[in-house]
N, CA and C atoms as an extended XYZ file, in Angstrom:
387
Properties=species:S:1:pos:R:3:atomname:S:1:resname:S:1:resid:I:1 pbc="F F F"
N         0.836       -1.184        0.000 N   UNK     1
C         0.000        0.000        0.000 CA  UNK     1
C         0.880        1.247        0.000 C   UNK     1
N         0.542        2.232       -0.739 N   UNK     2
C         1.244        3.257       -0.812 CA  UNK     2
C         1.090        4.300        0.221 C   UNK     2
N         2.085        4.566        0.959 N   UNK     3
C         2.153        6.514        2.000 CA  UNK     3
C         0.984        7.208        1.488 C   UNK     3
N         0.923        7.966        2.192 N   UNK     4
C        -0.056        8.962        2.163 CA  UNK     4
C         0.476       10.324        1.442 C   UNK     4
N         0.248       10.442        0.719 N   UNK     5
C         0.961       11.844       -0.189 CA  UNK     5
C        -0.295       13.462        0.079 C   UNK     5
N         0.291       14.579        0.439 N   UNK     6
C        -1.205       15.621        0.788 CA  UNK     6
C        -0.462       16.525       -0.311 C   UNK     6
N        -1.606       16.845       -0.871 N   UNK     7
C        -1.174       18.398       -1.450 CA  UNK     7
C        -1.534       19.204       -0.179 C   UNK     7
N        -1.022       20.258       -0.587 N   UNK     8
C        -1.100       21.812       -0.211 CA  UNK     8
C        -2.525       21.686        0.735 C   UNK     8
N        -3.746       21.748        0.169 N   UNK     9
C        -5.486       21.452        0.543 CA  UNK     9
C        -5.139       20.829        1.641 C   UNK     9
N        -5.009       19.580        1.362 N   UNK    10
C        -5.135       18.291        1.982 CA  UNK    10
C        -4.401       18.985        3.761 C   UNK    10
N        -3.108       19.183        3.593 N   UNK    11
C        -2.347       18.962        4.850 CA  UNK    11
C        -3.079       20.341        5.488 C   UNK    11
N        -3.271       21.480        4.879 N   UNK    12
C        -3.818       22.475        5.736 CA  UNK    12
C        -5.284       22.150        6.318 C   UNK    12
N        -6.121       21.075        5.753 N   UNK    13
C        -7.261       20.969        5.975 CA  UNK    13
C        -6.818       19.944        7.223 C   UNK    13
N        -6.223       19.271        7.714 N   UNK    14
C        -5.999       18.594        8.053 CA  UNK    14
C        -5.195       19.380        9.467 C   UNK    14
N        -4.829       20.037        9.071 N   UNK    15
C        -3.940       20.830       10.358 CA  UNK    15
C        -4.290       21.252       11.870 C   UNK    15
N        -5.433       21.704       11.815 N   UNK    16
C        -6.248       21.931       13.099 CA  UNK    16
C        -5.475       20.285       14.140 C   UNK    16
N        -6.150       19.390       13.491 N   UNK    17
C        -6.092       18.437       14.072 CA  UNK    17
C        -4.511       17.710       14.416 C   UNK    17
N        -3.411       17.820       13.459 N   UNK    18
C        -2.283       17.955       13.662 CA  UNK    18
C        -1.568       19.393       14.649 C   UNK    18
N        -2.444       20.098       14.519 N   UNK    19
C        -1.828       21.493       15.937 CA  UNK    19
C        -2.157       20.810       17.142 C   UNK    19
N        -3.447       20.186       17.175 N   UNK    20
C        -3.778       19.809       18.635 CA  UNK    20
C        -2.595       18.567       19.235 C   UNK    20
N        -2.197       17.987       18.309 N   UNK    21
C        -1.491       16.590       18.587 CA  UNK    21
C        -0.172       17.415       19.251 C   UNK    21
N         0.258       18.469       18.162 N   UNK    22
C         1.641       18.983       18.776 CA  UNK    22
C         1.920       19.787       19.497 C   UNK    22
N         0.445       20.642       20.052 N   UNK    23
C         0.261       21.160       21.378 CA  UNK    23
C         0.443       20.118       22.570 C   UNK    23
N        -0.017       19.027       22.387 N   UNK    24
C        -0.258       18.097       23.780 CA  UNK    24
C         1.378       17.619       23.477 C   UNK    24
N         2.342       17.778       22.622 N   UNK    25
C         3.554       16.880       22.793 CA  UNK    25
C         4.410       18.096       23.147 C   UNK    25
N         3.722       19.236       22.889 N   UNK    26
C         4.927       20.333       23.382 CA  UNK    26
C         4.554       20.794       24.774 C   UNK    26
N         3.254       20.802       25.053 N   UNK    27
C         2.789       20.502       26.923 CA  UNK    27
C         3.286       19.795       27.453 C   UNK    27
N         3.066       18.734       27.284 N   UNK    28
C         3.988       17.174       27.892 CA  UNK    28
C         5.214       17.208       28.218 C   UNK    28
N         5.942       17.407       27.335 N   UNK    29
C         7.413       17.910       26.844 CA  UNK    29
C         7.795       18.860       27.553 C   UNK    29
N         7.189       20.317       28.271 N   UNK    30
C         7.691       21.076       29.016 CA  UNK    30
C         6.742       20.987       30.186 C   UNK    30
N         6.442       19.868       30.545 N   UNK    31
C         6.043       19.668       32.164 CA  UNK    31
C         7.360       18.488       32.424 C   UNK    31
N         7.551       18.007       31.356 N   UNK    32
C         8.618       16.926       31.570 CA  UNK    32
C        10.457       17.466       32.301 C   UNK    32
N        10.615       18.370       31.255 N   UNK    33
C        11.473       19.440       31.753 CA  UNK    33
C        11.428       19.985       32.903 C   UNK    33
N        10.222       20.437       33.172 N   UNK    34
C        10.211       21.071       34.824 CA  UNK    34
C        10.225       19.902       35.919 C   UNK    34
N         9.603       18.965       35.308 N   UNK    35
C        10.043       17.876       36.389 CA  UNK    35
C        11.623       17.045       36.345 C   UNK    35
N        12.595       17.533       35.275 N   UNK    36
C        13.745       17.034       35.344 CA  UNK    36
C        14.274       17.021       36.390 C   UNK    36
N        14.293       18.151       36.870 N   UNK    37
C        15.414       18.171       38.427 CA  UNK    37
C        15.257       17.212       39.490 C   UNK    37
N        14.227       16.990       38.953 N   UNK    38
C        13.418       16.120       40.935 CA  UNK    38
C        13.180       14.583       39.787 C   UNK    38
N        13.984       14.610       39.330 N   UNK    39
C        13.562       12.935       38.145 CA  UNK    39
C        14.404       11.931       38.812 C   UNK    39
N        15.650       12.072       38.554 N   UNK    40
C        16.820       11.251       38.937 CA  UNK    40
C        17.023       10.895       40.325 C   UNK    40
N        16.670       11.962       41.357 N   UNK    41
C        16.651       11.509       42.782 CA  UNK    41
C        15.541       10.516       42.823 C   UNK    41
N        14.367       11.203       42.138 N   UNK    42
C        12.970       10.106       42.035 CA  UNK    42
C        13.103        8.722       41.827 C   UNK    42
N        13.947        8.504       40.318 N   UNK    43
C        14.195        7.528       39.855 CA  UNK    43
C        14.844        6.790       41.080 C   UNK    43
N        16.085        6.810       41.223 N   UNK    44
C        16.878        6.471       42.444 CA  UNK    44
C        15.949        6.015       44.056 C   UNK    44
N        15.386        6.823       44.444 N   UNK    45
C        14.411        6.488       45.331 CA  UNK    45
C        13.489        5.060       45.177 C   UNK    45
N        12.928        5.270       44.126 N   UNK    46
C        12.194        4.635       43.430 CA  UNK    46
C        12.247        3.003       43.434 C   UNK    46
N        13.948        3.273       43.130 N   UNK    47
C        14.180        1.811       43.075 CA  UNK    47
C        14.392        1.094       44.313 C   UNK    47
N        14.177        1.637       45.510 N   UNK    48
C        14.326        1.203       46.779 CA  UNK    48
C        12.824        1.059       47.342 C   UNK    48
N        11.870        2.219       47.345 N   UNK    49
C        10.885        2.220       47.702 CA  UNK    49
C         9.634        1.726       46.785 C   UNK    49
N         9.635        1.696       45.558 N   UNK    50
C         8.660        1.113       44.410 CA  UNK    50
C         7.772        2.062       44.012 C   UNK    50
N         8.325        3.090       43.726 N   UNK    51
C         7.365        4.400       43.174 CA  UNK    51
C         7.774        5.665       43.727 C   UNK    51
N         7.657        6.639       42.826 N   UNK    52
C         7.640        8.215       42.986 CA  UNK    52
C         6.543        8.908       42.285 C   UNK    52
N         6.013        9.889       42.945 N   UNK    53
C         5.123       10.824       41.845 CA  UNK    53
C         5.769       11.196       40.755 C   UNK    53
N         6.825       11.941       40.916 N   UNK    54
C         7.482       12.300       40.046 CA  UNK    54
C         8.225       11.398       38.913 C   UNK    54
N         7.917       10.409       38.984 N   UNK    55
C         8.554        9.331       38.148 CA  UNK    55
C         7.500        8.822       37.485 C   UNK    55
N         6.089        8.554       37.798 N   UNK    56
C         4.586        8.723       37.822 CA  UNK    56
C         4.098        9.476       36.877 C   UNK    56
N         4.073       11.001       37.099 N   UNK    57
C         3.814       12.010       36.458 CA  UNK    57
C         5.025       11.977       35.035 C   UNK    57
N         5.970       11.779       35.161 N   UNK    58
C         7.192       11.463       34.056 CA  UNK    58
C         6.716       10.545       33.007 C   UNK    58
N         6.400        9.284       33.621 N   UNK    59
C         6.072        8.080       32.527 CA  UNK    59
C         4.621        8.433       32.056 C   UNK    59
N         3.919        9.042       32.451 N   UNK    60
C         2.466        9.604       32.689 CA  UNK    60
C         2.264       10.293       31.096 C   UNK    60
N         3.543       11.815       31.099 N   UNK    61
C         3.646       12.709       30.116 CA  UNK    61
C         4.594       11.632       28.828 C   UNK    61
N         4.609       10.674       29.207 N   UNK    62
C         6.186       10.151       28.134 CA  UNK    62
C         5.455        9.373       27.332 C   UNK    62
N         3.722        8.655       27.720 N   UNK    63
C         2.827        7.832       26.513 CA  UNK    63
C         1.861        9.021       26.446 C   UNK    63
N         2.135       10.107       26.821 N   UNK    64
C         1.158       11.533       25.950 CA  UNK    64
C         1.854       11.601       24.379 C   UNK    64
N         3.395       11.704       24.918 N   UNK    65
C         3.735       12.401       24.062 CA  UNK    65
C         4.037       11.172       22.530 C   UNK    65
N         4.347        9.774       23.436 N   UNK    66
C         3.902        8.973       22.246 CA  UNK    66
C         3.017        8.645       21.489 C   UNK    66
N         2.108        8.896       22.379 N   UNK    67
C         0.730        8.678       21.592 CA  UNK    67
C         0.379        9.427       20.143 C   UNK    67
N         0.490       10.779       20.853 N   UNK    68
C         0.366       12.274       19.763 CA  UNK    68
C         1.271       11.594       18.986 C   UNK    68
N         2.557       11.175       19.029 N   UNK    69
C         3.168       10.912       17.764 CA  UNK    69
C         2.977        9.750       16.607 C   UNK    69
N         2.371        8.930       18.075 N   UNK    70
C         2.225        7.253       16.494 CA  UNK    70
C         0.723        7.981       16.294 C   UNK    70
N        -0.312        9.258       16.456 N   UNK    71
C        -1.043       10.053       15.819 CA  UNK    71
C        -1.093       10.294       14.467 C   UNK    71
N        -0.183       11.203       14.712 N   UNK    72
C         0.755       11.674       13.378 CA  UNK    72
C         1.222       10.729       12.653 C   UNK    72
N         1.953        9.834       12.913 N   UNK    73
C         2.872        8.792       12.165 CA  UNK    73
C         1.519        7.843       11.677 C   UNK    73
N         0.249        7.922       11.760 N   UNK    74
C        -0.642        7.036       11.856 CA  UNK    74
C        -1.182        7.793       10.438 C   UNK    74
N        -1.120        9.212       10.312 N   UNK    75
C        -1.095        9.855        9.333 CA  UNK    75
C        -0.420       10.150        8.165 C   UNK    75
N         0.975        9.229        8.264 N   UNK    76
C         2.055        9.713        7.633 CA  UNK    76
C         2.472       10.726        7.547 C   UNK    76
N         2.258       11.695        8.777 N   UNK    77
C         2.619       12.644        9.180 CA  UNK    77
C         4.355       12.531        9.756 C   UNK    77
N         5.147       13.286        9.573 N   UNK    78
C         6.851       12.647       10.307 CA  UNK    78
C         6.888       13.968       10.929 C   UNK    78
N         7.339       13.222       12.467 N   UNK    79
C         7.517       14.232       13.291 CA  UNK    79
C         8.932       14.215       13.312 C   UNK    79
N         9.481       15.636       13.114 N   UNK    80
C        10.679       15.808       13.048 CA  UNK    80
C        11.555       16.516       14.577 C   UNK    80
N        10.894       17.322       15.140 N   UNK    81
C        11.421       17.756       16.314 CA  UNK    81
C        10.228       17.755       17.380 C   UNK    81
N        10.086       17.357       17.921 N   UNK    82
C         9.532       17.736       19.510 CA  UNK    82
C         9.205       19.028       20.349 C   UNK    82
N        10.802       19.471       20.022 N   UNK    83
C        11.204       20.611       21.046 CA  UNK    83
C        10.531       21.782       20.705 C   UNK    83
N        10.492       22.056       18.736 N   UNK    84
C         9.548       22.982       18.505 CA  UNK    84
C         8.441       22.666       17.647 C   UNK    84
N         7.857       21.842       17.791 N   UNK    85
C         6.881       21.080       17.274 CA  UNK    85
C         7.132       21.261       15.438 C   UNK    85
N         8.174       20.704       15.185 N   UNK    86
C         7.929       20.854       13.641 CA  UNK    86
C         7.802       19.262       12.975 C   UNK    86
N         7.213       19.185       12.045 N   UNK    87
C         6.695       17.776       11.160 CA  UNK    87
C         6.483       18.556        9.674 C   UNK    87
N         6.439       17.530        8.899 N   UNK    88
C         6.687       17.222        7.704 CA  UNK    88
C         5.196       16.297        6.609 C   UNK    88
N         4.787       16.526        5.882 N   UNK    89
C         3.789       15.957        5.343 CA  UNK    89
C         4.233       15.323        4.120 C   UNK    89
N         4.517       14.654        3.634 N   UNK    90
C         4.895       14.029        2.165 CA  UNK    90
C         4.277       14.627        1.529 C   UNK    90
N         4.600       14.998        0.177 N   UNK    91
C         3.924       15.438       -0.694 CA  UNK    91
C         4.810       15.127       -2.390 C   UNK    91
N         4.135       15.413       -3.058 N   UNK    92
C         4.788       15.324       -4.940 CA  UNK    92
C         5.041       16.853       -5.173 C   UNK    92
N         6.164       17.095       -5.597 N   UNK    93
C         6.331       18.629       -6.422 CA  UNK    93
C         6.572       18.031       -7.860 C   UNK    93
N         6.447       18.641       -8.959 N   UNK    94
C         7.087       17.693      -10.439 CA  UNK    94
C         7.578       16.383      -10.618 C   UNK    94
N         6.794       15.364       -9.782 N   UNK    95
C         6.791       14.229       -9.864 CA  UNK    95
C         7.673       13.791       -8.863 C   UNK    95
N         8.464       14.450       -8.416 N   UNK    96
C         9.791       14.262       -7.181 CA  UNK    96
C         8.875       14.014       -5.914 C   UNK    96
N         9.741       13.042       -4.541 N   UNK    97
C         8.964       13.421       -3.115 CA  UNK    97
C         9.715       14.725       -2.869 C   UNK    97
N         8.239       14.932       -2.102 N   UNK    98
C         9.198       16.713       -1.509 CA  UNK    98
C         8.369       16.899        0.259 C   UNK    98
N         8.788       17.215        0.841 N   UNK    99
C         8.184       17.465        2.413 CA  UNK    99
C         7.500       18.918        2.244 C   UNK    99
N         5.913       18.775        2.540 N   UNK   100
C         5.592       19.899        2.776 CA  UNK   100
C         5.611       20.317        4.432 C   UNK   100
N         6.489       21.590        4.597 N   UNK   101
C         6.810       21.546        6.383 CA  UNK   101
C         6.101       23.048        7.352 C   UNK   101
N         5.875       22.208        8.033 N   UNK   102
C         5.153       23.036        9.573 CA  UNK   102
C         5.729       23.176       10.922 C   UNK   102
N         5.602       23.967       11.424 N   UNK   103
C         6.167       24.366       12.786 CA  UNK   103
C         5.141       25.050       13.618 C   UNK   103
N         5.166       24.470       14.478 N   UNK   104
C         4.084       24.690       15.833 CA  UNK   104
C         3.669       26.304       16.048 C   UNK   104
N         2.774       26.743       15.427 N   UNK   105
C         2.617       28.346       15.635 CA  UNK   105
C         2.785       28.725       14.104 C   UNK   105
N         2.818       28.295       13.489 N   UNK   106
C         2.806       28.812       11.730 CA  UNK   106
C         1.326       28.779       11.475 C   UNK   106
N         0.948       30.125       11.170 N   UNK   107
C        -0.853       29.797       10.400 CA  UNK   107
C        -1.367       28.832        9.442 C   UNK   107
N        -0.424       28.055        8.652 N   UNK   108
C        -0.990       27.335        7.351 CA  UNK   108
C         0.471       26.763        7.316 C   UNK   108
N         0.410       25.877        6.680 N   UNK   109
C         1.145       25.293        5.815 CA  UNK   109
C         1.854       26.132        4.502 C   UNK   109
N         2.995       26.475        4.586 N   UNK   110
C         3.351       27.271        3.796 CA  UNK   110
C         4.765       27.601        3.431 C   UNK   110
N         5.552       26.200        3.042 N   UNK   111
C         6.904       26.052        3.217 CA  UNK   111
C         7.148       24.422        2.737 C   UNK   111
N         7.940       24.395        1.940 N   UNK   112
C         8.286       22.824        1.497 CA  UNK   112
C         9.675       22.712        1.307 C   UNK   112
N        10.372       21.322        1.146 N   UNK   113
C        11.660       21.308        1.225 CA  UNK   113
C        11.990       19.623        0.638 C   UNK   113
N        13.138       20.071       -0.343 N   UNK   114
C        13.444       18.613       -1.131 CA  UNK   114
C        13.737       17.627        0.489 C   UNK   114
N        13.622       16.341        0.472 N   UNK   115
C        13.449       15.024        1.329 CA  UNK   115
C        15.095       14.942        1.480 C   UNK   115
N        15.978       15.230        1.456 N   UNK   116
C        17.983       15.690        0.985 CA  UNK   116
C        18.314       16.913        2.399 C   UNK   116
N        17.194       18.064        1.986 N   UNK   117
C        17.603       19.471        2.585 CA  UNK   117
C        16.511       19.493        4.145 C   UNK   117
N        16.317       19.041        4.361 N   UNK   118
C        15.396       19.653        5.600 CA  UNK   118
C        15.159       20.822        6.082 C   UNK   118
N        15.057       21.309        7.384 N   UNK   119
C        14.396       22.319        7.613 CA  UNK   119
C        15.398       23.784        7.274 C   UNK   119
N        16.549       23.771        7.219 N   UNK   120
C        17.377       25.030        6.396 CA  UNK   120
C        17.638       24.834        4.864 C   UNK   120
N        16.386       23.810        4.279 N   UNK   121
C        16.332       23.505        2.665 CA  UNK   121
C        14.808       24.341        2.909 C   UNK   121
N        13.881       24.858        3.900 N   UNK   122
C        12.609       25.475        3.235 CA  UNK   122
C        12.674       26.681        2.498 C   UNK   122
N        11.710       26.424        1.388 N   UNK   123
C        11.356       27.561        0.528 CA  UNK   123
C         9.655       27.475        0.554 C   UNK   123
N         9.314       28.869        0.309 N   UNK   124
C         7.805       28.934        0.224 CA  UNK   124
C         7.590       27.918       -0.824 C   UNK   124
N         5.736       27.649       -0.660 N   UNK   125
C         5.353       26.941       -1.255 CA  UNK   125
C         5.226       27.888       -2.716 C   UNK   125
N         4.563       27.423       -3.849 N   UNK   126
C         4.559       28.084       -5.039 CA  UNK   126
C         3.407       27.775       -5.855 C   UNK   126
N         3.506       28.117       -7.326 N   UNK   127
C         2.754       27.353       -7.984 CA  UNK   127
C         2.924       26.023       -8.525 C   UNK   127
N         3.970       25.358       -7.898 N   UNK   128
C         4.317       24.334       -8.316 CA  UNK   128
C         3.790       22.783       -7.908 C   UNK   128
N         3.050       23.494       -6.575 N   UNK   129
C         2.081       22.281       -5.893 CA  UNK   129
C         0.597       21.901       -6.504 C   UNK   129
């Protein structure tokens, strides 16, 4: 069976629902961080006593943030960074694969990049989609 290929339409229509996924992985993701400091003593504790909140709340945010992603990946959506929520949509430019790409806080879809160059290969989208 063949990937999922979006034009231009397709991935912006689709986006709402891909923002929400990479809101909950960039929430997750910076409650995870704030709980770093108090992780490792947790962990450590943990293994003596058989549980920490903080180790709890850790593994808690860590199948959020997987989830949201085999989401996406369920979409053939490729999540490329985490940290600033950016992903990638497959798409065809002149018969070539080409990534049409998004970043967490961008209004639309509006940036693509040969599957070679990644995210310092984007150029606006064109008439070429």
């Amino acid at each position: 069976m063949q990937e999922k290929l979006y034009t231009v339409a397709e991935a912006n229509a689709i986006l709402p629902q891909v923002r929400r996924l990479v809101a909950r992985i960039l929430q997750a993701r910076a409650e995870v961080l704030q709980l770093q400091p108090a992780l490792w003593p947790a962990v450590e504790a943990a293994v003596f006593n058989g549980g920490s909140k903080q180790v709890s709340q850790a593994s808690r945010l860590i199948v959020i943030i997987q989830e949201a992603i085999r989401a996406l990946q369920a979409r053939n959506i490729v999540v490329r960074d985490i940290n600033t929520g950016l992903v990638d949509f497959p798409a065809e430019r002149n018969g070539q694969l080409v990534f049409l790409c998004w970043q967490y806080d961008e209004p639309r879809v509006q940036f693509w990049h040969d599957i070679d160059h990644g995210f310092a290969g984007r150029q606006p989208i064109d008439d070429s989609f």
